[in-house]
mmCIF file of C-alpha atoms and ligand atoms in Angstrom:
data_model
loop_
_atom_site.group_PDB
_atom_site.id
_atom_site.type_symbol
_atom_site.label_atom_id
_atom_site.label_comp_id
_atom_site.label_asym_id
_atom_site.label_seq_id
_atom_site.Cartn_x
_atom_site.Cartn_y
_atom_site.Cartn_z
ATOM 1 C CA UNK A 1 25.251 -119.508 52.408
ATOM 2 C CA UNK A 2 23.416 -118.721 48.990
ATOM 3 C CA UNK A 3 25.093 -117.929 46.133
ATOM 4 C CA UNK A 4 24.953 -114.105 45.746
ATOM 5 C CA UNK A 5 23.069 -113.984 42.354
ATOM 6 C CA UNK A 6 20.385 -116.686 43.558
ATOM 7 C CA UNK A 7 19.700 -114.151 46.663
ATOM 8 C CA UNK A 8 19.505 -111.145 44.565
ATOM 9 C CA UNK A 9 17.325 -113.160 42.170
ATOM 10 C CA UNK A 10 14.695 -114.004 45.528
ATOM 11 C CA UNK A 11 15.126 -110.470 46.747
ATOM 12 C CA UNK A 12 13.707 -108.727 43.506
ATOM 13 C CA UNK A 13 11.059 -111.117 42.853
ATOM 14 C CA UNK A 14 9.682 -110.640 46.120
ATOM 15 C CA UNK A 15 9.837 -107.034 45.732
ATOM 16 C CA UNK A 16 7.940 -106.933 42.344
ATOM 17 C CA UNK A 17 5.191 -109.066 43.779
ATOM 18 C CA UNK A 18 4.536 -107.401 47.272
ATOM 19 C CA UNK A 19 4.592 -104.099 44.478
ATOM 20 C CA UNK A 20 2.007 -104.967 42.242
ATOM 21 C CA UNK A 21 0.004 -106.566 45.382
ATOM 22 C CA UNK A 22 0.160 -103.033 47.584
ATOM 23 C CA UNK A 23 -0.689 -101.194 43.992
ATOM 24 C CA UNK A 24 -4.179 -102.953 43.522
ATOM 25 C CA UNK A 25 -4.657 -102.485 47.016
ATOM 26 C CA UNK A 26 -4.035 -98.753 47.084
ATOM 27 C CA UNK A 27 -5.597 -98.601 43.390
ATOM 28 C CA UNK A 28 -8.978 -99.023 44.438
ATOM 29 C CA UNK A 29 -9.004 -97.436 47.740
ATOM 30 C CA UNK A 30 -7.727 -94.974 46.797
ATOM 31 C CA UNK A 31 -10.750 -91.294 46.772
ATOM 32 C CA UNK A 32 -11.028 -90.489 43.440
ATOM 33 C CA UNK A 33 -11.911 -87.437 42.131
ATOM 34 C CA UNK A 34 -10.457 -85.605 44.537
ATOM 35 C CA UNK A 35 -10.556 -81.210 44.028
ATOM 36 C CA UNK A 36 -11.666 -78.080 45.350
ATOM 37 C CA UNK A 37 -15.400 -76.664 45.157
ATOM 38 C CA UNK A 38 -14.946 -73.000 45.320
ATOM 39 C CA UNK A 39 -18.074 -70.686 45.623
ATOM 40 C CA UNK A 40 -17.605 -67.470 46.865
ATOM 41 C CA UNK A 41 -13.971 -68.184 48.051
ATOM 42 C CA UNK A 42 -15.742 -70.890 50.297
ATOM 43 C CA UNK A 43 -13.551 -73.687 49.311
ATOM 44 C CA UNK A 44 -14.401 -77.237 49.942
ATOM 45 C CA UNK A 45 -12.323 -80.521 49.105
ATOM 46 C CA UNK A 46 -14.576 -83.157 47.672
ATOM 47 C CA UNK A 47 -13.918 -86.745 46.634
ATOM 48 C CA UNK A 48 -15.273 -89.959 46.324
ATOM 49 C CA UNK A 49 -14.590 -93.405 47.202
ATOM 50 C CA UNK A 50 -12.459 -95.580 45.476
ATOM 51 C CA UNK A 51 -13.293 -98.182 43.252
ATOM 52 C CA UNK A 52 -13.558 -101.153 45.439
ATOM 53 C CA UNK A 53 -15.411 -99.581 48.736
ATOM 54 C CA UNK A 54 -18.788 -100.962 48.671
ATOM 55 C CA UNK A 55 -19.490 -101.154 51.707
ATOM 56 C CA UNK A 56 -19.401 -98.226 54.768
ATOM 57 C CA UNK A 57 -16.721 -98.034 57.043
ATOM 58 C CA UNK A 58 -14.288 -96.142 54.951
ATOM 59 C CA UNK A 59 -12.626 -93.386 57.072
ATOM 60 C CA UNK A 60 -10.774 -90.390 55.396
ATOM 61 C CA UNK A 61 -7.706 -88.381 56.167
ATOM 62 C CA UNK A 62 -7.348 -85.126 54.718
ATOM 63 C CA UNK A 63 -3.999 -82.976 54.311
ATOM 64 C CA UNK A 64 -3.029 -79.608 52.090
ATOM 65 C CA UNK A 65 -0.620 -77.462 52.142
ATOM 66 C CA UNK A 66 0.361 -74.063 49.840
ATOM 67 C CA UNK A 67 2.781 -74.420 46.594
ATOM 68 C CA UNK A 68 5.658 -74.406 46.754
ATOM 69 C CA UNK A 69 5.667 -75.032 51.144
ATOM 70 C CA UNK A 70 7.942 -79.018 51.564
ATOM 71 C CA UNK A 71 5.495 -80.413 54.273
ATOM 72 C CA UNK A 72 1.962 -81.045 53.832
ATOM 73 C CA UNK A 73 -0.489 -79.707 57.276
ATOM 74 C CA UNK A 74 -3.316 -82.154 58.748
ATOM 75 C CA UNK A 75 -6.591 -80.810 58.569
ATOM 76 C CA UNK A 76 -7.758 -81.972 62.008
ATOM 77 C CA UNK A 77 -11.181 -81.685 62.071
ATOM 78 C CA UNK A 78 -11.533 -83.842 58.976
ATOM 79 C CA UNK A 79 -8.513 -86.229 60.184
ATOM 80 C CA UNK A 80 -10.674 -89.832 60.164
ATOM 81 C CA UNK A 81 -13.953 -88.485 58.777
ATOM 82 C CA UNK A 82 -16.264 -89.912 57.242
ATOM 83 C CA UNK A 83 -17.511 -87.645 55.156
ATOM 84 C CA UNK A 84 -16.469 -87.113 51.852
ATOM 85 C CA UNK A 85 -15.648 -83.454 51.659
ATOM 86 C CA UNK A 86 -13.988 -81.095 54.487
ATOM 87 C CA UNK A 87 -14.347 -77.313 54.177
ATOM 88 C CA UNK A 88 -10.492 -75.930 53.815
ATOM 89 C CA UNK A 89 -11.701 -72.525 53.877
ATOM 90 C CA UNK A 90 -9.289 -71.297 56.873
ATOM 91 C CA UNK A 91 -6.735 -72.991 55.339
ATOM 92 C CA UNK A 92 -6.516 -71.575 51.676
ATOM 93 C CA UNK A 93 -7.271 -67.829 52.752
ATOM 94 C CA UNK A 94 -4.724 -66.435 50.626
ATOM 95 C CA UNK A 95 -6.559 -65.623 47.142
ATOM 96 C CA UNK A 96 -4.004 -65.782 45.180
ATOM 97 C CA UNK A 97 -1.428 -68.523 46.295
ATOM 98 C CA UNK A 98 -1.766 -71.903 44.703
ATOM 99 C CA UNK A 99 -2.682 -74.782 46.994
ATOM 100 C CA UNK A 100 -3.088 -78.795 47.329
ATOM 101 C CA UNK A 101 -5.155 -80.607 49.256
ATOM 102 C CA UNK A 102 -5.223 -84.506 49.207
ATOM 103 C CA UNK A 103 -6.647 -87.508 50.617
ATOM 104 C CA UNK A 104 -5.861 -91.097 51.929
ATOM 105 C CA UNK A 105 -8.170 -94.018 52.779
ATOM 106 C CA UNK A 106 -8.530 -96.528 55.475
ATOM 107 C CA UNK A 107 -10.741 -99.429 55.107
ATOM 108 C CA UNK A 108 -10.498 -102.763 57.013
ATOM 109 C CA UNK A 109 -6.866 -101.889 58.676
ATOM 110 C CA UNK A 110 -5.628 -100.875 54.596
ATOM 111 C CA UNK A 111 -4.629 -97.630 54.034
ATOM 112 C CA UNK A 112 -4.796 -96.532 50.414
ATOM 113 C CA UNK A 113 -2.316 -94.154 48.228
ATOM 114 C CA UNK A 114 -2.185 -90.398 49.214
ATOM 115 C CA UNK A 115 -5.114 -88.950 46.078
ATOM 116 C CA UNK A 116 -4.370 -85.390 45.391
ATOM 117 C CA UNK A 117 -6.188 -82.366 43.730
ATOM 118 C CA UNK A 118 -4.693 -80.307 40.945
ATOM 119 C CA UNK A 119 -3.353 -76.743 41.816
ATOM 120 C CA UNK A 120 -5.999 -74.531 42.713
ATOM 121 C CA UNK A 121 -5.997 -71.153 43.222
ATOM 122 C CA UNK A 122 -9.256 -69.226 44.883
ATOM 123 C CA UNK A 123 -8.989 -66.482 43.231
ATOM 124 C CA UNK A 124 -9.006 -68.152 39.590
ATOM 125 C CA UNK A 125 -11.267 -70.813 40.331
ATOM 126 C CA UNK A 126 -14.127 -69.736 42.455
ATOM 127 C CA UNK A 127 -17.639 -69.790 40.984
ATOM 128 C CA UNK A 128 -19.973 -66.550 41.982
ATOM 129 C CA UNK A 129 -22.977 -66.916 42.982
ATOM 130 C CA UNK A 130 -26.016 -65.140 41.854
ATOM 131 C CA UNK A 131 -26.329 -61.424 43.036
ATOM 132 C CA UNK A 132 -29.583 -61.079 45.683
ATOM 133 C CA UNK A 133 -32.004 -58.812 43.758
ATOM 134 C CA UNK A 134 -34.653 -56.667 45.749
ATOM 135 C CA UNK A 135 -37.421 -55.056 43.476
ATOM 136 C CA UNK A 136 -39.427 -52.050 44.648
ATOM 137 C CA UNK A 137 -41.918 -50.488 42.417
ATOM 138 C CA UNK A 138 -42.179 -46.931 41.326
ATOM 139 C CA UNK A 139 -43.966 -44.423 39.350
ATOM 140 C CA UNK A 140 -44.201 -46.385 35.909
ATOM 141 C CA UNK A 141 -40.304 -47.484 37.010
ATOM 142 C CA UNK A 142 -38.622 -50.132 39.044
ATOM 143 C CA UNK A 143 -36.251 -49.633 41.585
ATOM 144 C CA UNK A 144 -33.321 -52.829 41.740
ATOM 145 C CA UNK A 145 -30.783 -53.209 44.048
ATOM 146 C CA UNK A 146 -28.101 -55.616 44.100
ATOM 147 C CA UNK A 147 -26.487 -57.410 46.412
ATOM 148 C CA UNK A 148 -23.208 -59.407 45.850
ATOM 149 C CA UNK A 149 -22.425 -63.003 47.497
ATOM 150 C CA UNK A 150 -20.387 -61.963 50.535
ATOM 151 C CA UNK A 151 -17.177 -63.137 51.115
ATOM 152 C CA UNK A 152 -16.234 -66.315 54.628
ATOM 153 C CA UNK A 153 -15.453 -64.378 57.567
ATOM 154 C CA UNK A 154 -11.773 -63.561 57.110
ATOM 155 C CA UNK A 155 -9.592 -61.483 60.117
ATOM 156 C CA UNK A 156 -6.497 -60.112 57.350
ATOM 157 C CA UNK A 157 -5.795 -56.932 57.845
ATOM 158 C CA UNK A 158 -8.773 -56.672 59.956
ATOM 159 C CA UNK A 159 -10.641 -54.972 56.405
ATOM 160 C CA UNK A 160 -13.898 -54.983 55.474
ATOM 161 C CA UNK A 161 -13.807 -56.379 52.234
ATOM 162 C CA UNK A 162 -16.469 -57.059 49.315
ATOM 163 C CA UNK A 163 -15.784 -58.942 46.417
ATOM 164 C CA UNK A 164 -15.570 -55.681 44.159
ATOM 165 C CA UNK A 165 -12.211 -55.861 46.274
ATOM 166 C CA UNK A 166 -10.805 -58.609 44.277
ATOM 167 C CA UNK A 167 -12.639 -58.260 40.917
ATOM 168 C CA UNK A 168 -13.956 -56.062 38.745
ATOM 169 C CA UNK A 169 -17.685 -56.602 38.223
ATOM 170 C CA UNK A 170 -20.508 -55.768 36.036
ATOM 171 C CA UNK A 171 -24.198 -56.611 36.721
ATOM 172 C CA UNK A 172 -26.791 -57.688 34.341
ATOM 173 C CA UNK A 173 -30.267 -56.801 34.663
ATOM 174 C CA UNK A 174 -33.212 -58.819 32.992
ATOM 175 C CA UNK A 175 -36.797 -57.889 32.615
ATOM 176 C CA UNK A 176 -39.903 -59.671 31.789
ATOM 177 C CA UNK A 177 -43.639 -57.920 32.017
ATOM 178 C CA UNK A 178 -45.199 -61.874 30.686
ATOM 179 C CA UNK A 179 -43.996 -64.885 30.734
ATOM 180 C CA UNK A 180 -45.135 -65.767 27.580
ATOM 181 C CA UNK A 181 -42.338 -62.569 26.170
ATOM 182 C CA UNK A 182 -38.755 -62.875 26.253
ATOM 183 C CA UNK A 183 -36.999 -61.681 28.916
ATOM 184 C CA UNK A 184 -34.948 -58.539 27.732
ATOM 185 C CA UNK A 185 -31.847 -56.759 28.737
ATOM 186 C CA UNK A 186 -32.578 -53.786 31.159
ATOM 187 C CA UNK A 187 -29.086 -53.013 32.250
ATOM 188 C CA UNK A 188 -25.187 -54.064 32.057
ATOM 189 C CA UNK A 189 -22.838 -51.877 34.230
ATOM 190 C CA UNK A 190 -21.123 -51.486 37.101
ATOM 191 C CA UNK A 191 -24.205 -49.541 39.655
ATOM 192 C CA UNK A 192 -25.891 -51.777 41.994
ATOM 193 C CA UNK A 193 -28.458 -49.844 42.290
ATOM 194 C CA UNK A 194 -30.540 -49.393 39.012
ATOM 195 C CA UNK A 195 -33.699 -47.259 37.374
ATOM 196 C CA UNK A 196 -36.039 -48.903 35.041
ATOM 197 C CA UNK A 197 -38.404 -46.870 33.512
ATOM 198 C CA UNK A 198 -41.060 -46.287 31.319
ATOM 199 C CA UNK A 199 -43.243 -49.127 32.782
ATOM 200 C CA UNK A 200 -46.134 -49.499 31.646
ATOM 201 C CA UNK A 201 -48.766 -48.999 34.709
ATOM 202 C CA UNK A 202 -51.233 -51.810 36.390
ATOM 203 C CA UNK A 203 -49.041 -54.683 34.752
ATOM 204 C CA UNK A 204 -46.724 -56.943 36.423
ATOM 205 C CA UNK A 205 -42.649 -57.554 35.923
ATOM 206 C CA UNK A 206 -40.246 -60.070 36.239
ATOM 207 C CA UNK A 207 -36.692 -59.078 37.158
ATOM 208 C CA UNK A 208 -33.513 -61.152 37.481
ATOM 209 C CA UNK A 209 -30.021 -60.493 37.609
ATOM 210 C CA UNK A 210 -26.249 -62.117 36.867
ATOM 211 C CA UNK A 211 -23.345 -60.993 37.979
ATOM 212 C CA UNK A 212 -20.466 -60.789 34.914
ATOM 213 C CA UNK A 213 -16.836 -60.718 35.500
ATOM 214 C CA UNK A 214 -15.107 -59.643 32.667
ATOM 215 C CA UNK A 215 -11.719 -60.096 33.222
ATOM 216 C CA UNK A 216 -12.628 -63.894 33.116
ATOM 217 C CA UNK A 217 -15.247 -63.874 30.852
ATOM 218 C CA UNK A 218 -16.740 -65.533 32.858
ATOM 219 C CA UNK A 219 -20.821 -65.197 34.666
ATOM 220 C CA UNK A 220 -22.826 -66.339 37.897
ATOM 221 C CA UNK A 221 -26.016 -68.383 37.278
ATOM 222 C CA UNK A 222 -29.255 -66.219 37.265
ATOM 223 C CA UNK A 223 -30.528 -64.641 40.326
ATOM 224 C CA UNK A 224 -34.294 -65.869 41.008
ATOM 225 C CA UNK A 225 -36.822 -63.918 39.715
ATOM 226 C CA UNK A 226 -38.445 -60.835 41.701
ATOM 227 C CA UNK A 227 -42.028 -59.916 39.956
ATOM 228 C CA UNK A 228 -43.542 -56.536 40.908
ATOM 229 C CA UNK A 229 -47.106 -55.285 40.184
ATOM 230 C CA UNK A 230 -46.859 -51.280 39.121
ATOM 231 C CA UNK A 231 -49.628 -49.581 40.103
HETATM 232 C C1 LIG B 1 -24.239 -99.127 55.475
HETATM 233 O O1 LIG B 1 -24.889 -98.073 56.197
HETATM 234 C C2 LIG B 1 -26.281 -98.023 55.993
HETATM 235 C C3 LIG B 1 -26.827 -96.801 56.706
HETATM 236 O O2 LIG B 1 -25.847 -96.047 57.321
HETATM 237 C C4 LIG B 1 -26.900 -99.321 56.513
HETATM 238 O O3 LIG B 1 -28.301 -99.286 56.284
HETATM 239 C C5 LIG B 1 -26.296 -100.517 55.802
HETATM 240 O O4 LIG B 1 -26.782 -101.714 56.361
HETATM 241 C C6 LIG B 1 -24.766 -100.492 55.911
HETATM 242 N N1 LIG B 1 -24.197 -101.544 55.081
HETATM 243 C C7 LIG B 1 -23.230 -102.347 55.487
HETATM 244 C C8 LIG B 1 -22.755 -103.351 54.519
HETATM 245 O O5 LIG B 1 -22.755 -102.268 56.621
HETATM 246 C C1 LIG B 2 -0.503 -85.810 61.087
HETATM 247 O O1 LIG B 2 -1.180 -86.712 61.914
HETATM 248 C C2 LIG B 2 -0.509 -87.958 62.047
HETATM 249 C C3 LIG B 2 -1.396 -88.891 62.851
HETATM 250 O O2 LIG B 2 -1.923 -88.255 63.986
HETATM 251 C C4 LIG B 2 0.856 -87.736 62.707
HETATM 252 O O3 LIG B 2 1.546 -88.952 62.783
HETATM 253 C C5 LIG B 2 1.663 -86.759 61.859
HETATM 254 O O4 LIG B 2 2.868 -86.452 62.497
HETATM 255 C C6 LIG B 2 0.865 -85.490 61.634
HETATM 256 N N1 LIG B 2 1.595 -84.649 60.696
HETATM 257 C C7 LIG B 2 1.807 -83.354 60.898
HETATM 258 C C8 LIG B 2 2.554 -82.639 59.832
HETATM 259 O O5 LIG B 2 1.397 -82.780 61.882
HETATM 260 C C1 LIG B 3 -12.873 -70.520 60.275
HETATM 261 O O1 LIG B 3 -12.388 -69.616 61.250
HETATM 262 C C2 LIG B 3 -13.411 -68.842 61.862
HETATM 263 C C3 LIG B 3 -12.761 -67.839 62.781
HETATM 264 O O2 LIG B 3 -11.719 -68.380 63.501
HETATM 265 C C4 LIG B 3 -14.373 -69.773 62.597
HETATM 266 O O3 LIG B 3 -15.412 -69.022 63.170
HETATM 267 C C5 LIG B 3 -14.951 -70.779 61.609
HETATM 268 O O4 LIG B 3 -15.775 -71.704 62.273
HETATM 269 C C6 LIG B 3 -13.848 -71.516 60.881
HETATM 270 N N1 LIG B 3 -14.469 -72.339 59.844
HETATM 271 C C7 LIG B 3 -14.127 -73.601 59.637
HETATM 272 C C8 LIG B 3 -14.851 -74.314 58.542
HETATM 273 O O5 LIG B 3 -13.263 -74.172 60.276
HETATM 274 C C1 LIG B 4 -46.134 -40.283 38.579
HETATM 275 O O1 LIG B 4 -46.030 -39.990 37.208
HETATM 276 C C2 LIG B 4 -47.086 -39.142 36.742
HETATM 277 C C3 LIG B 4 -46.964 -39.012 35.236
HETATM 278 O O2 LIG B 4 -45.632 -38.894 34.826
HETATM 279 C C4 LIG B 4 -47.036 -37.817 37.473
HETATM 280 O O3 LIG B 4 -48.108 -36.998 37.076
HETATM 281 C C5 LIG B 4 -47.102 -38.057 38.951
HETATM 282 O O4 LIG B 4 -46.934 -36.848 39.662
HETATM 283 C C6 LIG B 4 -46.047 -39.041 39.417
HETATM 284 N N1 LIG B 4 -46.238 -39.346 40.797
HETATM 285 C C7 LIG B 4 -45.218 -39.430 41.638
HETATM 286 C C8 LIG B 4 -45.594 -39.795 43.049
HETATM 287 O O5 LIG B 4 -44.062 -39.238 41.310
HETATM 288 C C1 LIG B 5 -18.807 -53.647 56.298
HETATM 289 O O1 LIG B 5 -19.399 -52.654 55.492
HETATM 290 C C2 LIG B 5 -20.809 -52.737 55.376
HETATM 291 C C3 LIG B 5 -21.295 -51.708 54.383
HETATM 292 O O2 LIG B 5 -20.429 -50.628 54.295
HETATM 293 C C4 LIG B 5 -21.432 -52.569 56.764
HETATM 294 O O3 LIG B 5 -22.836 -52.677 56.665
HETATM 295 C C5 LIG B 5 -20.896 -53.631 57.674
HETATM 296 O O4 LIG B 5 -21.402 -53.465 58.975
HETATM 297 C C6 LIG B 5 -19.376 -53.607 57.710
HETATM 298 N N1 LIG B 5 -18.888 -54.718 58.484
HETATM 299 C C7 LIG B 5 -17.851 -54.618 59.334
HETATM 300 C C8 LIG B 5 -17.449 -55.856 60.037
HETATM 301 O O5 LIG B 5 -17.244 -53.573 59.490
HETATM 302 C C1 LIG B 6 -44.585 -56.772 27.047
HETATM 303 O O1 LIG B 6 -43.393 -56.313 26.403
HETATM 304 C C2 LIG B 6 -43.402 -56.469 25.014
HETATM 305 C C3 LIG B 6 -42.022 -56.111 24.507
HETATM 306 O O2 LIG B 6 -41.474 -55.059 25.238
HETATM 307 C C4 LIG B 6 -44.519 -55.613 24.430
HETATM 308 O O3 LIG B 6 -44.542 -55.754 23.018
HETATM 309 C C5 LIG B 6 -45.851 -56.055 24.992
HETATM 310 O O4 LIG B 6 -46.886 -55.211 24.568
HETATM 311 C C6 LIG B 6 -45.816 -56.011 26.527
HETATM 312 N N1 LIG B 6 -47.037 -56.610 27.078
HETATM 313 C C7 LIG B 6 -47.706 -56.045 28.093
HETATM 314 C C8 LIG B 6 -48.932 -56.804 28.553
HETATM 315 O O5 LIG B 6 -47.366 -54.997 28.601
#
């Protein structure tokens, strides 16, 4: 038999090295990057490869679950994609919980290291996008109507929801009658549904739009740009 020490001695060694071997391993398969995209409480988890894929025929496996719940959920449909995001939509429908999603490699019969996202909440995190402006000319005025990004197809309580549900908003209104002339302030408030006036007649405007959410200080990108002849 082998003296107890000398087996102990073998027994750690080999541990350390078939340790530092599986790290490197999982180290660079492993996705990096891996979070939530969140527009319009559409929420996607996005990654990318690890360091050492080159090559294709990486497959991904893709997991989440809410804080605070002990065992993480497959996400089927994205259970050996290839892809390198999977929309989690359905699965983080709750606005205000906190949730994880992560992901795990397999390349060549290796699996890598589970790689997971930070907390992420929808309802902090999601970006707005752009209100849809509609322009229609008037007497020396412009009519503008606003619509806000609509929210994924949700069955809770069976409501018909908008996002003025879930924050308060303001919209911002921007004018231009030449391109050459700055663009100027028409309107910041809560209407969608706003009177410019005092136009002057036979020239041409520019009008785009942001939406503003205070409470976050925080704004969509610029709406594209509806230009209306008055008459
Ligand atoms: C990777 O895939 C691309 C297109 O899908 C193919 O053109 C290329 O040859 C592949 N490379 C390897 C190393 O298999
Ligand atoms: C996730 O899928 C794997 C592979 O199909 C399976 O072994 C495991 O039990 C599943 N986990 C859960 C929580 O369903
Ligand atoms: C989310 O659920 C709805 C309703 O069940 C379904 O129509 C939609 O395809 C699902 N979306 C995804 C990305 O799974
Ligand atoms: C347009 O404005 C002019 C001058 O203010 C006025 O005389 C005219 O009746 C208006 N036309 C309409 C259709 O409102
Ligand atoms: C939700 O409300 C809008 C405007 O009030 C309406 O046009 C739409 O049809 C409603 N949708 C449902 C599913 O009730
Ligand atoms: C465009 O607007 C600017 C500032 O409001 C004004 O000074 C200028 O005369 C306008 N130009 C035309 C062609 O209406």
């Amino acid at each position: 038999m082998m003296p107890k020490h000398y087996f102990l001695g073998f027994l750690i060694r080999s541990l350390l090295a078939s340790g530092t071997e599986t790290q490197a391993v999982h180290g660079s398969l492993k996705p990096r990057k891996v979070q939530f995209q969140s527009r319009n409480f559409h929420n996607v988890l996005c990654w990318q490869p690890g360091s050492s894929l080159t090559g294709n025929g990486s497959v991904y496996f893709v997991q989440y679950k809410m804080y605070g719940e002990r065992q993480w959920k497959n996400k089927t449909d994205c259970w050996g994609t290839t892809a390198l995001s999977c929309d989690l939509t359905n699965e983080t429908l709750d606005l205000y919980e906190p949730y994880y999603g992560r992901v795990k490699t397999a390349w060549a019969g290796r699996y890598s290291a589970w790689s997971r996202t930070p907390r992420f909440t929808p309802w902090w995190e999601t970006k707005l996008d752009p209100p849809v402006v509609t322009a229609i000319q008037g007497n020396a005025s412009l009519l503008v109507l606003l619509r806000t990004p609509e929210l994924p197809y949700r069955n809770q309580h069976g409501k018909n929801t908008s996002m003025e549900s879930y924050y308060d908003l303001a919209y911002r209104v921007f004018i231009t009658n030449n391109s050459l002339v700055k663009e100027q302030k028409a309107y910041e408030g809560t209407q969608r549904r706003v009177r410019i006036e005092g136009l002057t007649p036979h020239s041409s405007y520019c009008i785009a739009a942001e939406i503003y959410q205070p409470m976050l200080d925080r704004k969509s990108p610029r709406s594209e740009r509806r230009c209306v002849k008055i008459p």
